[in-house]
C-alpha atoms as one frame of an Amber mdcrd trajectory, in Angstrom:
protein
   8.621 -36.814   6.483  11.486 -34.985   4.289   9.548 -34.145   0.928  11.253
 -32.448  -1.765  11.425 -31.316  -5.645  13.999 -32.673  -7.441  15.360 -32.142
 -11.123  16.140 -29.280 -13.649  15.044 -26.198 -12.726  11.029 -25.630 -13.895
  10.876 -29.543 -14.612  11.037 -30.521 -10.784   9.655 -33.731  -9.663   8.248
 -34.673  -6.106  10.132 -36.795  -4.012  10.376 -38.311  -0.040  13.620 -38.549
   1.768  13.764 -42.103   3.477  14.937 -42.807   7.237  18.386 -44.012   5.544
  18.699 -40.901   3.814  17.704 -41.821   0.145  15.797 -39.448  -2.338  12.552
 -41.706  -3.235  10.599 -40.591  -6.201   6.624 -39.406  -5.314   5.736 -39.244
  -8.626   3.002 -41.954  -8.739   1.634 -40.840  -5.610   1.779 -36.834  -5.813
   1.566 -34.431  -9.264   3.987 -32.124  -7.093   4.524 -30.957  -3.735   2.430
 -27.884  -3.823  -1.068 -26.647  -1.703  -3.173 -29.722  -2.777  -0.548 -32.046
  -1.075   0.298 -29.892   1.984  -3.168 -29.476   3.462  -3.639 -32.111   6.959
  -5.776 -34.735   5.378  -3.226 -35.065   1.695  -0.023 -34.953   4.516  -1.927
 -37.888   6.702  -2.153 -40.221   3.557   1.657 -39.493   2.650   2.857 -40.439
   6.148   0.782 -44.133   5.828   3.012 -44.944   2.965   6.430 -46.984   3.012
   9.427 -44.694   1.270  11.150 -48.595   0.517   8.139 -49.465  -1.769   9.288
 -45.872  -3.908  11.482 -45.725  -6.654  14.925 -45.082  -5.629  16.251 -41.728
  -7.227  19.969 -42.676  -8.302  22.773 -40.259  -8.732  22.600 -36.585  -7.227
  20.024 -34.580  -8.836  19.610 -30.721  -8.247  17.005 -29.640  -5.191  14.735
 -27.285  -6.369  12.403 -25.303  -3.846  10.129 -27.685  -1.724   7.373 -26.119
  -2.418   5.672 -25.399  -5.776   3.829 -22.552  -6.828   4.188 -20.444  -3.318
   1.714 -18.352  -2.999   3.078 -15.519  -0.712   6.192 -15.299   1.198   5.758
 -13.054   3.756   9.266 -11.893   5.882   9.458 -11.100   9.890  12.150  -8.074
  10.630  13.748  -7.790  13.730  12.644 -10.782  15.468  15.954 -11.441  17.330
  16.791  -8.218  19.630  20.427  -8.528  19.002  19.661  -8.707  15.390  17.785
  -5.377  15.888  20.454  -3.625  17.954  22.989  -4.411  15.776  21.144  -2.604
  12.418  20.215  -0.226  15.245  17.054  -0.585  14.987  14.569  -0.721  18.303
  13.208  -4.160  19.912   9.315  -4.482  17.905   6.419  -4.272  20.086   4.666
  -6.207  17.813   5.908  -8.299  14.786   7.116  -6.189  12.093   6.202  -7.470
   8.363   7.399  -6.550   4.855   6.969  -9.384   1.682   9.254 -11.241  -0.349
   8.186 -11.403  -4.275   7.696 -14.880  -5.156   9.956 -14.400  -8.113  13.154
 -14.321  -5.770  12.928 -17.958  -4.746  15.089 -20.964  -6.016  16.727 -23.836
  -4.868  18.876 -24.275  -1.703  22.485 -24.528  -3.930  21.239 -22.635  -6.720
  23.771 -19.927  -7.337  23.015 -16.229  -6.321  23.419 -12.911  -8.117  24.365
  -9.758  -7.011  21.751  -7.298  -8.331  22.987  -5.071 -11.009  24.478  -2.106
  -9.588  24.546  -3.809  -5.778  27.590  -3.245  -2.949  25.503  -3.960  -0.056
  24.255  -7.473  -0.840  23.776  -9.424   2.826  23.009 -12.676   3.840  20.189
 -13.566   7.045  19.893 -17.448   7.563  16.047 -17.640   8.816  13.435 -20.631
   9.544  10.882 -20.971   7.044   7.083 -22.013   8.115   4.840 -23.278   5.502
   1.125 -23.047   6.121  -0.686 -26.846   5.734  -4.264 -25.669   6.231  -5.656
 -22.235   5.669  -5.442 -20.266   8.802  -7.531 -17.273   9.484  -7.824 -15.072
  12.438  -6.467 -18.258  14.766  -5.636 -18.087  18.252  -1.687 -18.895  19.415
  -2.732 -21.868  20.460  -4.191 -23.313  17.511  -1.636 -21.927  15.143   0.750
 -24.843  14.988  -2.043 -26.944  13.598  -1.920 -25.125  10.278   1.541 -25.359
   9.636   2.413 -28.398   6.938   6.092 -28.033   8.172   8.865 -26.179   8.143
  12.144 -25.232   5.881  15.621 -23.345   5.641  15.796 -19.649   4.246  18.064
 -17.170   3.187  16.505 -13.994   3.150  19.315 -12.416   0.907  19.116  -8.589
   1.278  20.234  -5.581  -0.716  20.894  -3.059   2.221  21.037  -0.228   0.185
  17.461  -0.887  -1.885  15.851  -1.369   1.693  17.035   1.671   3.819  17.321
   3.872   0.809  15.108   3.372  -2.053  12.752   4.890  -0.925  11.711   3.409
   2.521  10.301  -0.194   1.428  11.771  -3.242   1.868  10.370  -5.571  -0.152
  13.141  -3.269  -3.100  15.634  -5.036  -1.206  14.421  -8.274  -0.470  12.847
  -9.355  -3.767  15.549  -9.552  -6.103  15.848 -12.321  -8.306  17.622 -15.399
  -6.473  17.292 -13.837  -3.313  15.213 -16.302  -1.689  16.621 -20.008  -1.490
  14.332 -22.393   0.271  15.157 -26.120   1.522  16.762 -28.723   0.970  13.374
 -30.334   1.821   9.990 -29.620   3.846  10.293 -31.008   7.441   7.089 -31.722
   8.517   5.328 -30.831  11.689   5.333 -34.046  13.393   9.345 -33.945  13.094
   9.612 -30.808  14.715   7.731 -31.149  17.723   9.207 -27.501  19.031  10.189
 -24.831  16.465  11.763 -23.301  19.260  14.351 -25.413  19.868  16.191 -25.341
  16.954  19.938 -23.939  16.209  20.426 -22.235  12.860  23.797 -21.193  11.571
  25.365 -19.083   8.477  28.839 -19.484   7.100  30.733 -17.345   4.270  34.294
 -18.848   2.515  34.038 -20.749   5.914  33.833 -17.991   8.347  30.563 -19.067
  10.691  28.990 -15.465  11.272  25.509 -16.225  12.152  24.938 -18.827  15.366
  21.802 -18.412  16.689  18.926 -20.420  18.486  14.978 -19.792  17.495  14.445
 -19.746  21.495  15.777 -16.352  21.411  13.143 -15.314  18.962  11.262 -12.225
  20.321   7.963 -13.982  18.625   7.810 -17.577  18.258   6.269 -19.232  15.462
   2.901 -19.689  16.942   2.487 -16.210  17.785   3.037 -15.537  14.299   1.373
 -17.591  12.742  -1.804 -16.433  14.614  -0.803 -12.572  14.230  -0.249 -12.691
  10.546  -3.384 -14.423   9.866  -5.287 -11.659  11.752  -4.353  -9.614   8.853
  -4.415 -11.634   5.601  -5.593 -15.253   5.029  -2.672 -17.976   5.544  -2.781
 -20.533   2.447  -1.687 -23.815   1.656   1.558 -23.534   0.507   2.056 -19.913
   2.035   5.720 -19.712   3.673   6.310 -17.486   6.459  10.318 -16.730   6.949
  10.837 -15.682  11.059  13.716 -13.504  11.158  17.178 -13.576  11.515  19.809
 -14.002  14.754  22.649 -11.770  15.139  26.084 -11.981  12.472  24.506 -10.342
   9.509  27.191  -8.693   6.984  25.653  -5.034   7.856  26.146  -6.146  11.738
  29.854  -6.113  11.322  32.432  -3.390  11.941  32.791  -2.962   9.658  30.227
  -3.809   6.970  30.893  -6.766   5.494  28.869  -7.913   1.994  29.175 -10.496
  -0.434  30.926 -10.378  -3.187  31.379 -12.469  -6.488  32.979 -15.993  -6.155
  31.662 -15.861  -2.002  30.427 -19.580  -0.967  27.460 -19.079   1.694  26.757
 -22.722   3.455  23.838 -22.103   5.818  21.397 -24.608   8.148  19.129 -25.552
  10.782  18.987 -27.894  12.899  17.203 -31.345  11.537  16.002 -29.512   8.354
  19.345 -29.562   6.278  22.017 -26.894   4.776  21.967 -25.281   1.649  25.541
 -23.515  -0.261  24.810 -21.055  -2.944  27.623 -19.127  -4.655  27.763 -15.970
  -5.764  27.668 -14.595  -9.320  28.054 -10.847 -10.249  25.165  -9.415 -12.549
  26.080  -9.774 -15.564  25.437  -6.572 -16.512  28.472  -5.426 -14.406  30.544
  -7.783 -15.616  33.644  -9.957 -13.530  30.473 -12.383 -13.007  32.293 -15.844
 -10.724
């Protein structure tokens, strides 16, 4: 299944993707597509039902995140060694986590802003996990079976609030917008290997990222099962895996967005999103 929000921001409703590609509306079946919904046994009674006997959604609504209310996002750094070596950073021995706030995420083609004060605003294209049923302390190979599905993400990142703000990340990863998830929720029966997927990033056209999550120096199982060692997974929890190779701080030389940049960003089977880019408004020259 292909579930998603749909409608003005803060007024989404749910909705189902058919097999033809049409936005059905969930409404009478769903209050939203949030924990309640994404657990195993709420998923199994979705999948028994027949998209054609929906309401058809007509014209082309806004996507808003797939996911209501999410209760943690939590970020993997590094997970692609020639992502690491070219931030020059070492290969982990073990993942390496930091959180995103909650606040930061939006729609897939919502448009982004440049924090006030920002020159070093980068792009990572990244698959998102999102837990189904509450995982804690589970072994890799169990770990799959509490994952509801899985999503796009751009982990937008201020490079200059990460490395030098005072040594934590989550300053440069949590600004608002920074955090676009979907078009929709894939879920887990559609993806029968999260490790063979291709994931790509493009700005005004230019394809910079074009990586492969077979590459990944963790795979999703393993971190799954390694995260939930340390905190309780949730329903509704997303998990965002790293980033390949082709980030803006990768290139020589730097290269970051600026206003009136188009990103356009995907993975294979779970859709593309395009944001553009907006200056703060506070500095003025906003796209």
């Amino acid at each position: 299944m292909k579930l998603v929000r749909y409608g003005t921001a803060g007024k989404e409703k749910p909705g189902m993707i058919d097999r033809a590609g049409v936005l059905r509306d969930l409404s009478s079946v769903v209050a939203d597509i949030d924990s309640q919904t994404l657990v195993s046994e709420a998923l199994a009674k979705l999948a028994k039902i027949d998209p054609r006997q929906l309401p058809q959604v007509d014209g082309h609504p806004r996507y808003g995140t797939p996911v209501a209310r999410v209760g943690k996002m939590i970020c993997v750094g590094m997970n692609y060694a020639e992502h690491a070596a070219e931030t020059n950073a070492p290969v982990p021995q073990m993942p390496v986590l930091f959180m995103k706030a909650t606040s930061a995420i939006m729609g897939p083609n919502d448009d982004v802003v440049i924090p006030q004060g920002s020159t070093k605003t980068d792009w990572e294209v990244e698959l998102g996990v999102v837990i189904g049923d509450t995982a804690r302390s589970v072994s890799v190979e169990d770990a799959l079976s509490h994952v509801a599905g899985y999503l796009v993400v751009n982990d937008l990142s201020e490079r200059d609030f990460q490395f030098e703000h005072g040594g934590q990340w989550v300053k440069g990863k949590s600004c608002d917008t920074f955090g676009p998830l979907g078009p929709w929720l894939v879920t887990r029966d559609e993806v029968p290997d999260p490790q063979n997927l291709g994931l790509w990033l493009e700005v005004n056209g230019h394809r910079y990222q074009n990586g492969h999550t077979r590459t990944m120096i963790f795979g999703v199982a393993q971190l799954v099962s390694h995260i939930s060692r340390y905190m309780t997974l949730q329903p509704g929890d997303v998990i965002s895996t790293g980033t390949p190779a082709g980030v803006g701080l990768g290139q020589k030389p730097p290269i970051y967005l600026r206003a009136g940049d188009v990103i356009e960003l995907g993975i294979e089977g779970l859709g593309q999103q395009r944001q553009t880019v907006h200056a703060h408004p506070a500095d003025g020259n906003a796209a």
